[in-house]
Amino acid sequence: MQLSDHDLNQLDEDKLLDLPEEDLRRLSIRLLNDLKEARERLKQNSRNSSRPPSSEAPWDKANDTASDTDAIDAGEDTPDQESDNTSPAPPAKESKQDSQTDSSQASDAVRKTGKQPGAQGFGRQQVLPVTDYQDHRPELCACCGTVFTTSQQKAYTAFDTVDLAWADENNPGLRLITTRHTYYEATCRCGHVTRDEPYRHVPHGSLPNVVCSEWRLVGPGLAALIVCLAYRMRLSRERIREFLQDWLGLSLSVGTINNTLHESGAAAMPIEDELIEAVVNSQLLHVDETSWMELTTFLWLWVFSTDSVTAYWIAYRSAELIENLLGADYLGWLMSDGCQVYRRYPNRARCWAHLLRKAQGLEESFDPVARQFGKQTLTLLNTLMNAIREARVDPPDKPLTETFQESLALYRALCESLREATHKKTRELAGEMLNDWDAIFQVVASYHLPLTNNEAERALRHWVILRRISYGTRTEQGSRVFAILISVIETCRKRQQTPWLYLALVIDYQRTGRPIPKLPPVARGSE
């Protein structure tokens, strides 16, 4: 590189315009050399450099080293290879003697995993009728800025995109449309050849191997349908393939379906900033987590639910995620269970559903002390719940904290006396009550707060069922894609807006380099 980062940071449009012509030409040459060197580095792979094959994305690997068993997300099978190659001819017959000789030679050599060099390939067999045409033409010369006429341009490449035509009043039902995109180039009088090329979006930092590009077989609307089938309908990649074939007459490989899901997640990744902002600025935040497997790594699926946003992340069950997300100065109310990572926030409320279940278990215990403690806990909590619900309808003249001050004091003394009880469950519930006393009974003073964390638990229920079907995700990239897509789905549903039209719009905008739209607003009448 001829120019360092320090040099580039000092260059801007104003400085270039102020340079004398001769200095500007010399600088342009240096910039051109740097750009060419950078492009050459981007083109490096395991075939033309010392980069190992493991550093490449699965779809970028050379055909002779590609493996059909690359790890992909949960629920999919081994992907079929798709290309524009025609179907190969059947292999020629060989004699028995030749076959035995080849077998003996193969047994002596170490067989590499994956597809072998010279093995039979598989090409795309289905040909769909083209229903629409779209031309992409360069308007100006990239070198001198001359305006091109149509007669100067000629086509140099083309590809087809299959998409869904969404139902409307005039055209009910879904139908497939195939658009042929043709790209043109033009030769200027200055000798420079300018091309209009398909846009490729710079990969998101958390998904460096996924690129959003216009050059895709699967259109935005069809991609949104695949996301719906994978996550909302909980279908595996193989079942999605079967559905598309049976209902839409479209044949896609499992690998194409998986790549579509990952590209959709990459397209939606910038929405994460909007989700984080809504979570941090919320007045009441429901938080919960459930176990999640990422291949062999034991993680947790976290949910953060507000009145207008439901956001998910997959991470360890530690304070790292919640500290990075909320920081140390979160001012809203945090509704959670008794997990220790939440205790650093003073404005916290505890879910009573967990306590009621534990007290019910003690009441059904064989231990007489445990039965009595469980009964007293249930009586106190039920009495307080009835008073809180009445206060929400008709606020009392006297604060509930004063009304139940004596009852709470007696119950606290009971818990203190049972901290060293011989019965394990009794000892644990008494200690939990004392350790989290302020958070548990905060709702008595602030009776506008919820009594349970059902909001977060309901937000996890659908994905717990999906976890039982798919056994989680297989890669870190798959976990990121899964979390952002289900966040978009559940947030749109909470706002009573269809997530699929919005997601198709996001994918389309990312593929064409436009700023993606913000999340749909809350529908009128849903607040």
Coordinates of C-alpha atoms in Angstrom, one line a residue:
M1 CA 0.0 0.0 0.0
Q2 CA 1.3 3.4 -1.0
L3 CA -1.0 5.4 1.3
S4 CA -1.4 4.5 5.0
D5 CA -4.6 4.8 7.0
H6 CA -3.2 8.0 8.5
D7 CA -2.9 9.4 5.0
L8 CA -6.4 8.4 4.0
N9 CA -8.0 9.9 7.1
Q10 CA -6.7 13.3 6.0
L11 CA -8.2 13.1 2.5
D12 CA -11.7 14.2 1.7
E13 CA -13.5 15.7 -1.3
D14 CA -12.7 19.3 -0.4
K15 CA -9.0 18.6 -0.1
L16 CA -9.0 16.8 -3.5
L17 CA -10.8 19.7 -5.2
D18 CA -8.2 22.2 -3.8
L19 CA -5.2 20.3 -5.1
P20 CA -3.4 21.6 -8.2
E21 CA -4.0 19.6 -11.4
E22 CA -0.5 18.0 -11.5
D23 CA -0.6 17.0 -7.8
L24 CA -4.1 15.6 -8.2
R25 CA -3.0 13.4 -11.1
R26 CA -0.1 12.0 -9.1
L27 CA -2.3 11.4 -6.1
S28 CA -4.9 9.7 -8.4
I29 CA -2.2 7.3 -9.7
R30 CA -1.3 6.3 -6.1
L31 CA -4.9 5.8 -5.2
L32 CA -5.4 3.7 -8.3
N33 CA -2.5 1.5 -7.4
D34 CA -3.8 1.1 -3.9
L35 CA -7.2 0.2 -5.1
K36 CA -5.9 -2.4 -7.5
E37 CA -3.8 -4.0 -4.7
A38 CA -6.8 -4.0 -2.4
R39 CA -8.9 -5.7 -5.1
E40 CA -6.2 -8.3 -5.7
R41 CA -6.2 -9.1 -2.0
L42 CA -10.0 -9.5 -2.1
K43 CA -9.7 -12.0 -4.9
Q44 CA -7.2 -14.2 -3.0
N45 CA -8.4 -17.7 -2.1
S46 CA -7.0 -21.1 -1.5
R47 CA -6.2 -21.7 -5.2
N48 CA -4.2 -18.5 -5.8
S49 CA -2.6 -17.7 -2.5
S50 CA -1.4 -19.3 0.8
R51 CA -4.9 -18.8 2.4
P52 CA -6.2 -22.1 3.8
P53 CA -9.5 -23.5 2.5
S54 CA -11.1 -23.1 5.9
S55 CA -10.8 -19.3 5.6
E56 CA -13.3 -19.3 2.7
A57 CA -17.1 -19.3 2.8
P58 CA -18.6 -22.6 1.7
W59 CA -20.1 -21.0 -1.5
D60 CA -16.7 -19.4 -2.4
K61 CA -14.6 -22.6 -2.2
A62 CA -13.1 -24.1 -5.3
N63 CA -15.2 -26.9 -6.9
D64 CA -12.4 -29.4 -6.6
T65 CA -12.1 -28.8 -2.8
A66 CA -15.7 -28.1 -1.9
S67 CA -17.3 -30.3 0.7
D68 CA -21.0 -31.2 0.7
T69 CA -20.8 -31.7 4.4
D70 CA -20.1 -28.2 5.5
A71 CA -21.9 -27.4 8.8
I72 CA -25.1 -25.5 8.2
D73 CA -27.9 -24.5 10.4
A74 CA -30.2 -26.7 12.4
G75 CA -32.9 -28.7 10.6
E76 CA -31.2 -29.0 7.2
D77 CA -29.7 -32.0 5.4
T78 CA -26.7 -32.1 3.1
P79 CA -27.2 -29.5 0.4
D80 CA -27.3 -30.3 -3.3
Q81 CA -24.9 -28.4 -5.5
E82 CA -26.6 -26.0 -7.8
S83 CA -25.0 -24.5 -10.9
D84 CA -25.8 -23.7 -14.5
N85 CA -24.2 -26.8 -15.8
T86 CA -26.2 -29.2 -17.9
S87 CA -26.9 -32.7 -16.7
P88 CA -23.9 -34.9 -17.1
A89 CA -23.9 -38.0 -19.3
P90 CA -24.0 -41.4 -17.6
P91 CA -20.6 -42.9 -16.7
A92 CA -19.1 -45.3 -19.2
K93 CA -19.1 -49.0 -18.2
E94 CA -15.9 -50.5 -17.1
S95 CA -14.6 -54.0 -17.0
K96 CA -14.6 -56.0 -13.9
Q97 CA -10.8 -56.2 -14.0
D98 CA -10.4 -52.4 -14.3
S99 CA -12.9 -52.0 -11.5
Q100 CA -10.9 -54.3 -9.2
T101 CA -7.6 -52.5 -10.1
D102 CA -9.1 -49.1 -9.4
S103 CA -10.5 -50.4 -6.1
S104 CA -7.1 -51.7 -5.0
Q105 CA -5.4 -48.5 -5.9
A106 CA -8.0 -46.4 -4.1
S107 CA -7.6 -48.5 -0.9
D108 CA -3.9 -47.7 -0.9
A109 CA -4.4 -44.0 -1.1
V110 CA -5.9 -41.8 1.7
R111 CA -9.3 -40.7 0.6
K112 CA -10.1 -37.1 1.3
T113 CA -13.5 -36.2 2.8
G114 CA -16.2 -34.6 0.7
K115 CA -16.6 -34.5 -3.1
Q116 CA -13.8 -36.2 -4.9
P117 CA -12.0 -34.7 -8.0
G118 CA -13.7 -35.8 -11.2
A119 CA -16.9 -36.9 -9.4
Q120 CA -20.2 -36.5 -11.1
G121 CA -21.7 -33.0 -10.7
F122 CA -25.3 -31.9 -10.4
G123 CA -26.7 -29.0 -12.4
R124 CA -30.0 -27.2 -12.1
Q125 CA -32.6 -29.0 -14.2
Q126 CA -35.7 -26.8 -13.8
V127 CA -36.2 -24.1 -16.4
L128 CA -38.9 -21.6 -15.5
P129 CA -40.6 -19.4 -18.1
V130 CA -39.5 -15.7 -17.9
T131 CA -42.4 -13.5 -17.0
D132 CA -40.6 -10.1 -16.8
Y133 CA -37.5 -8.4 -18.1
Q134 CA -35.4 -5.8 -16.5
D135 CA -32.4 -4.0 -18.1
H136 CA -29.5 -2.5 -16.2
R137 CA -27.6 0.0 -18.2
P138 CA -24.7 2.4 -17.4
E139 CA -25.6 6.0 -17.7
L140 CA -22.2 7.8 -17.5
C141 CA -18.7 6.9 -18.3
A142 CA -16.9 6.0 -15.1
C143 CA -13.7 7.7 -16.4
C144 CA -14.7 11.0 -18.1
G145 CA -18.5 11.3 -17.3
T146 CA -19.8 11.2 -20.8
V147 CA -23.5 10.4 -21.1
F148 CA -24.1 7.1 -23.0
T149 CA -26.8 6.5 -25.6
T150 CA -28.6 3.2 -25.9
S151 CA -26.9 2.4 -29.2
Q152 CA -23.5 2.5 -27.5
Q153 CA -24.5 -0.3 -25.1
K154 CA -24.4 -4.0 -25.4
A155 CA -25.4 -6.9 -23.1
Y156 CA -22.6 -8.8 -21.4
T157 CA -24.4 -11.0 -18.8
A158 CA -27.8 -11.9 -17.5
F159 CA -29.4 -13.9 -14.7
D160 CA -32.9 -14.9 -13.6
T161 CA -34.6 -14.2 -10.2
V162 CA -37.6 -16.2 -9.0
D163 CA -39.9 -14.2 -6.7
L164 CA -43.4 -14.2 -5.3
A165 CA -46.2 -12.0 -6.5
W166 CA -48.2 -11.2 -3.3
A167 CA -51.9 -11.5 -3.4
D168 CA -54.0 -8.4 -3.7
E169 CA -57.7 -7.5 -4.6
N170 CA -57.2 -8.0 -8.3
N171 CA -54.9 -11.1 -8.1
P172 CA -55.8 -13.4 -5.2
G173 CA -53.3 -16.1 -4.2
L174 CA -49.6 -16.4 -4.6
R175 CA -47.8 -16.9 -7.9
L176 CA -44.2 -17.2 -9.0
I177 CA -42.7 -14.6 -11.3
T178 CA -39.4 -15.0 -13.1
T179 CA -37.5 -11.8 -14.0
R180 CA -34.6 -11.8 -16.3
H181 CA -32.0 -9.2 -15.4
T182 CA -29.8 -8.1 -18.2
Y183 CA -26.6 -6.1 -17.6
Y184 CA -25.1 -3.8 -20.2
E185 CA -21.7 -2.3 -20.9
A186 CA -20.7 0.7 -23.1
T187 CA -17.4 1.8 -24.6
C188 CA -16.8 5.5 -24.4
R189 CA -14.9 7.6 -27.0
C190 CA -12.1 7.9 -24.4
G191 CA -11.6 4.2 -24.7
H192 CA -13.0 3.3 -21.2
V193 CA -15.5 0.4 -20.9
T194 CA -18.2 1.1 -18.3
R195 CA -20.4 -1.7 -16.9
D196 CA -23.6 -1.6 -14.8
E197 CA -22.9 -4.4 -12.4
P198 CA -25.1 -6.2 -9.8
Y199 CA -24.8 -4.5 -6.4
R200 CA -23.0 -6.4 -3.6
H201 CA -23.6 -5.2 0.0
V202 CA -20.6 -5.0 2.3
P203 CA -20.9 -7.9 4.8
H204 CA -22.1 -7.0 8.3
G205 CA -19.4 -7.2 11.0
S206 CA -21.1 -10.0 12.9
L207 CA -21.7 -12.0 9.7
P208 CA -18.6 -11.5 7.6
N209 CA -19.1 -14.4 5.3
V210 CA -22.6 -13.5 4.1
V211 CA -23.1 -11.0 1.3
C212 CA -26.4 -9.4 0.2
S213 CA -26.3 -9.2 -3.6
E214 CA -28.7 -8.5 -6.5
W215 CA -27.4 -11.5 -8.2
R216 CA -29.6 -14.1 -6.5
L217 CA -31.9 -16.8 -7.8
V218 CA -34.3 -16.3 -4.8
G219 CA -36.1 -13.0 -4.8
P220 CA -37.0 -10.9 -1.7
G221 CA -40.6 -12.1 -1.5
L222 CA -39.7 -15.7 -1.9
A223 CA -36.9 -15.3 0.7
A224 CA -39.4 -13.9 3.2
L225 CA -41.6 -17.0 2.6
I226 CA -38.7 -19.3 3.2
V227 CA -38.0 -17.5 6.5
C228 CA -41.6 -17.9 7.5
L229 CA -41.6 -21.6 6.7
A230 CA -38.3 -22.2 8.6
Y231 CA -39.0 -20.2 11.8
R232 CA -42.7 -19.5 12.0
M233 CA -43.9 -22.9 10.7
R234 CA -40.8 -24.7 12.1
L235 CA -40.0 -26.7 8.9
S236 CA -36.6 -28.2 8.3
R237 CA -34.7 -27.2 5.1
E238 CA -35.7 -30.5 3.5
R239 CA -39.4 -29.9 4.4
I240 CA -39.2 -26.4 2.9
R241 CA -37.8 -27.9 -0.3
E242 CA -40.7 -30.3 -0.4
F243 CA -43.3 -27.6 0.3
L244 CA -41.9 -25.3 -2.5
Q245 CA -41.9 -28.3 -5.0
D246 CA -45.4 -29.5 -4.1
W247 CA -47.2 -26.2 -3.7
L248 CA -45.4 -23.8 -6.0
G249 CA -43.7 -26.1 -8.5
L250 CA -40.3 -24.7 -7.6
S251 CA -37.2 -26.8 -7.2
L252 CA -34.6 -25.4 -4.9
S253 CA -31.7 -27.2 -3.2
V254 CA -31.3 -27.4 0.5
G255 CA -28.1 -25.4 0.2
T256 CA -29.9 -22.6 -1.6
I257 CA -32.6 -22.5 1.0
N258 CA -30.0 -22.4 3.8
N259 CA -28.0 -19.6 2.1
T260 CA -31.3 -17.6 1.6
L261 CA -32.0 -17.8 5.3
H262 CA -28.4 -16.6 6.1
E263 CA -28.6 -13.7 3.6
S264 CA -32.0 -12.7 5.0
G265 CA -30.4 -12.6 8.5
A266 CA -27.5 -10.5 7.2
A267 CA -30.0 -8.1 5.5
A268 CA -31.9 -7.6 8.8
M269 CA -28.8 -7.3 11.0
P270 CA -28.8 -3.4 11.0
I271 CA -32.2 -3.6 12.7
E272 CA -30.4 -4.8 15.8
D273 CA -29.4 -1.2 16.6
E274 CA -33.1 -0.1 16.6
L275 CA -34.0 -3.1 18.8
I276 CA -31.3 -2.3 21.3
E277 CA -32.3 1.4 21.5
A278 CA -36.0 0.4 22.2
V279 CA -34.9 -2.1 24.9
V280 CA -32.6 0.4 26.6
N281 CA -35.2 3.2 26.6
S282 CA -38.1 1.1 27.8
Q283 CA -39.9 1.8 31.0
L284 CA -40.7 -1.8 31.7
L285 CA -38.6 -4.7 30.4
H286 CA -39.4 -8.4 30.7
V287 CA -36.3 -10.6 30.6
D288 CA -36.1 -14.4 30.5
E289 CA -33.8 -17.1 29.1
T290 CA -34.0 -20.8 28.2
S291 CA -31.3 -23.3 27.3
W292 CA -30.0 -23.5 23.7
M293 CA -27.5 -25.8 22.0
E294 CA -25.1 -24.5 19.3
L295 CA -23.9 -27.8 18.0
T296 CA -22.0 -29.1 21.2
T297 CA -21.8 -25.7 23.0
F298 CA -24.4 -25.1 25.8
L299 CA -25.8 -21.6 25.5
W300 CA -29.0 -19.7 26.4
L301 CA -31.6 -18.0 24.3
W302 CA -32.4 -14.7 25.9
V303 CA -35.5 -12.6 25.3
F304 CA -36.0 -8.9 26.1
S305 CA -39.6 -7.9 25.7
T306 CA -41.1 -4.3 26.0
D307 CA -44.5 -3.0 25.0
S308 CA -43.4 -2.6 21.4
V309 CA -40.3 -4.8 20.9
T310 CA -39.3 -8.4 21.4
A311 CA -35.6 -9.0 20.9
Y312 CA -33.6 -12.2 21.2
W313 CA -29.9 -13.0 21.6
I314 CA -28.1 -16.3 22.0
A315 CA -25.2 -16.1 24.5
Y316 CA -23.9 -17.6 27.7
R317 CA -25.9 -17.3 30.9
S318 CA -23.7 -14.7 32.5
A319 CA -23.8 -11.0 33.2
E320 CA -21.9 -10.1 30.1
L321 CA -24.8 -9.9 27.7
I322 CA -27.1 -8.0 30.0
E323 CA -24.3 -5.6 31.0
N324 CA -23.4 -4.9 27.3
L325 CA -27.0 -4.4 26.4
L326 CA -28.4 -2.4 29.3
G327 CA -25.2 -1.0 30.8
A328 CA -25.0 -0.1 34.5
D329 CA -27.5 2.8 34.4
Y330 CA -30.7 1.2 33.1
L331 CA -33.5 3.3 34.6
G332 CA -36.6 1.3 33.7
W333 CA -38.2 -1.5 35.7
L334 CA -36.8 -5.0 35.1
M335 CA -39.2 -7.9 35.4
S336 CA -37.3 -11.2 35.8
D337 CA -37.0 -14.5 37.6
G338 CA -34.5 -15.1 40.4
C339 CA -31.4 -15.4 38.3
Q340 CA -28.5 -13.7 40.1
V341 CA -27.4 -11.7 37.0
Y342 CA -30.4 -9.5 37.3
R343 CA -29.8 -8.4 40.9
R344 CA -27.4 -5.6 39.9
Y345 CA -30.4 -3.5 38.9
P346 CA -32.2 -1.7 41.7
N347 CA -35.5 -1.1 39.8
R348 CA -36.4 -4.8 39.6
A349 CA -39.6 -6.8 40.1
R350 CA -39.8 -10.6 40.6
C351 CA -42.2 -13.0 38.9
W352 CA -44.6 -14.4 41.4
A353 CA -45.6 -17.4 39.3
H354 CA -42.3 -19.1 40.1
L355 CA -42.8 -18.5 43.8
L356 CA -46.4 -19.7 43.8
R357 CA -45.3 -23.0 42.1
K358 CA -42.6 -23.5 44.7
A359 CA -45.0 -22.8 47.5
Q360 CA -47.5 -25.2 46.0
G361 CA -44.9 -27.9 45.9
L362 CA -44.1 -27.3 49.6
E363 CA -47.8 -27.5 50.6
E364 CA -47.9 -30.9 48.9
S365 CA -44.8 -32.1 50.7
F366 CA -44.6 -34.9 53.3
D367 CA -42.7 -32.8 55.7
P368 CA -45.1 -31.0 58.1
V369 CA -42.9 -27.9 58.5
A370 CA -42.7 -27.6 54.7
R371 CA -46.4 -28.1 54.3
Q372 CA -47.1 -25.3 56.8
F373 CA -44.6 -22.9 55.3
G374 CA -46.0 -23.6 51.8
K375 CA -49.5 -22.9 53.0
Q376 CA -48.6 -19.7 54.7
T377 CA -46.7 -18.5 51.6
L378 CA -49.6 -19.2 49.3
T379 CA -52.0 -17.5 51.7
L380 CA -49.9 -14.3 51.9
L381 CA -49.2 -14.1 48.1
N382 CA -52.9 -14.8 47.2
T383 CA -54.1 -12.1 49.7
L384 CA -51.6 -9.6 48.3
M385 CA -52.5 -10.4 44.7
N386 CA -56.2 -9.8 45.3
A387 CA -55.4 -6.5 47.1
I388 CA -53.1 -5.4 44.2
R389 CA -55.8 -6.1 41.6
E390 CA -58.4 -4.2 43.5
A391 CA -56.0 -1.3 43.9
R392 CA -55.5 -1.1 40.2
V393 CA -59.2 -0.6 39.7
D394 CA -59.9 1.6 42.7
P395 CA -56.7 3.0 44.3
P396 CA -56.9 2.8 48.1
D397 CA -56.6 5.8 50.4
K398 CA -54.0 4.0 52.5
P399 CA -50.8 2.6 50.8
L400 CA -50.8 -1.2 50.6
T401 CA -47.4 -1.2 52.2
E402 CA -48.9 0.2 55.4
T403 CA -52.0 -2.1 55.2
F404 CA -49.9 -5.2 55.0
Q405 CA -46.9 -4.0 57.0
E406 CA -47.6 -6.3 60.0
S407 CA -48.3 -9.4 57.8
L408 CA -45.1 -8.9 55.8
A409 CA -43.0 -8.4 59.0
L410 CA -44.4 -11.7 60.5
Y411 CA -43.7 -13.6 57.2
R412 CA -40.1 -12.2 57.1
A413 CA -39.5 -13.4 60.6
L414 CA -40.9 -16.8 59.5
C415 CA -38.4 -17.0 56.6
E416 CA -35.6 -16.0 59.0
S417 CA -36.4 -18.9 61.3
L418 CA -36.5 -21.4 58.3
R419 CA -33.2 -20.4 56.7
E420 CA -31.5 -23.3 58.4
A421 CA -34.4 -25.8 58.1
T422 CA -33.6 -29.4 57.6
H423 CA -36.0 -29.7 54.6
K424 CA -34.0 -28.6 51.5
K425 CA -36.9 -27.0 49.5
T426 CA -38.1 -25.2 52.6
R427 CA -34.6 -23.8 53.3
E428 CA -34.2 -22.8 49.7
L429 CA -37.5 -20.9 49.4
A430 CA -37.0 -19.1 52.7
G431 CA -33.5 -18.0 51.6
E432 CA -34.8 -16.9 48.1
M433 CA -37.5 -14.8 49.8
L434 CA -35.0 -13.0 52.0
N435 CA -32.3 -12.5 49.4
D436 CA -34.8 -11.0 46.9
W437 CA -37.2 -9.4 49.4
D438 CA -37.3 -5.9 47.9
A439 CA -37.8 -7.1 44.3
I440 CA -40.5 -9.6 45.3
F441 CA -42.6 -7.2 47.2
Q442 CA -41.9 -4.1 45.1
V443 CA -45.2 -4.6 43.4
V444 CA -47.0 -4.0 46.7
A445 CA -45.7 -0.4 46.7
S446 CA -45.9 0.0 42.9
Y447 CA -49.0 -2.0 42.1
H448 CA -48.9 -0.8 38.4
L449 CA -46.1 -3.3 37.9
P450 CA -47.0 -6.8 36.6
L451 CA -47.2 -9.8 39.0
T452 CA -45.7 -12.3 36.6
N453 CA -43.1 -12.6 33.8
N454 CA -45.6 -14.3 31.5
E455 CA -44.8 -11.7 28.8
A456 CA -41.3 -13.0 28.4
E457 CA -42.2 -16.7 28.9
R458 CA -44.8 -16.5 26.2
A459 CA -42.2 -15.0 23.9
L460 CA -40.0 -18.0 24.4
R461 CA -42.6 -20.7 24.1
H462 CA -42.7 -21.0 20.3
W463 CA -38.9 -21.2 20.1
V464 CA -38.7 -23.8 22.8
I465 CA -40.9 -26.0 20.6
L466 CA -38.6 -25.3 17.6
R467 CA -35.6 -26.2 19.8
R468 CA -37.1 -29.6 20.5
I469 CA -37.5 -30.2 16.8
S470 CA -34.2 -28.9 15.5
Y471 CA -31.9 -29.3 18.6
G472 CA -30.8 -25.7 18.3
T473 CA -28.3 -24.3 15.8
R474 CA -25.0 -25.6 14.5
T475 CA -22.8 -22.5 14.0
E476 CA -22.2 -19.1 15.5
Q477 CA -23.4 -17.6 12.3
G478 CA -26.5 -19.6 12.3
S479 CA -27.3 -18.5 15.9
R480 CA -26.9 -14.8 14.9
V481 CA -29.1 -15.3 11.9
F482 CA -31.8 -17.1 13.9
A483 CA -31.8 -14.5 16.7
I484 CA -32.2 -11.4 14.5
L485 CA -34.8 -13.0 12.2
I486 CA -37.1 -14.1 15.1
S487 CA -36.6 -10.7 16.7
V488 CA -38.0 -9.0 13.5
I489 CA -40.8 -11.6 13.3
E490 CA -42.0 -11.2 16.9
T491 CA -41.6 -7.4 17.0
C492 CA -43.7 -7.0 13.9
R493 CA -46.3 -9.4 15.3
K494 CA -46.4 -7.4 18.6
R495 CA -47.1 -4.3 16.6
Q496 CA -49.8 -6.1 14.7
Q497 CA -48.0 -5.7 11.4
T498 CA -47.2 -8.5 9.0
P499 CA -43.4 -9.3 9.2
W500 CA -43.1 -10.9 5.8
L501 CA -43.8 -7.8 3.6
Y502 CA -41.5 -5.8 5.8
L503 CA -38.7 -8.5 5.7
A504 CA -39.0 -8.7 1.9
L505 CA -38.6 -4.9 1.7
V506 CA -35.5 -5.1 4.0
I507 CA -33.9 -7.8 1.8
D508 CA -34.7 -5.9 -1.4
Y509 CA -33.2 -2.6 0.0
Q510 CA -30.0 -4.3 1.3
R511 CA -29.5 -6.0 -2.1
T512 CA -29.8 -2.8 -4.0
G513 CA -27.7 -0.6 -1.6
R514 CA -30.6 1.5 -0.2
P515 CA -31.0 2.4 3.5
I516 CA -33.3 -0.2 5.0
P517 CA -36.7 1.1 6.4
K518 CA -37.3 1.3 10.1
L519 CA -39.5 -1.3 11.9
P520 CA -43.2 -0.9 11.2
P521 CA -45.0 1.4 13.7
V522 CA -47.5 0.1 16.2
A523 CA -50.8 -0.5 14.4
R524 CA -53.6 1.8 15.4
G525 CA -55.9 0.3 18.0
S526 CA -53.3 -2.1 19.3
E527 CA -51.9 0.1 22.1

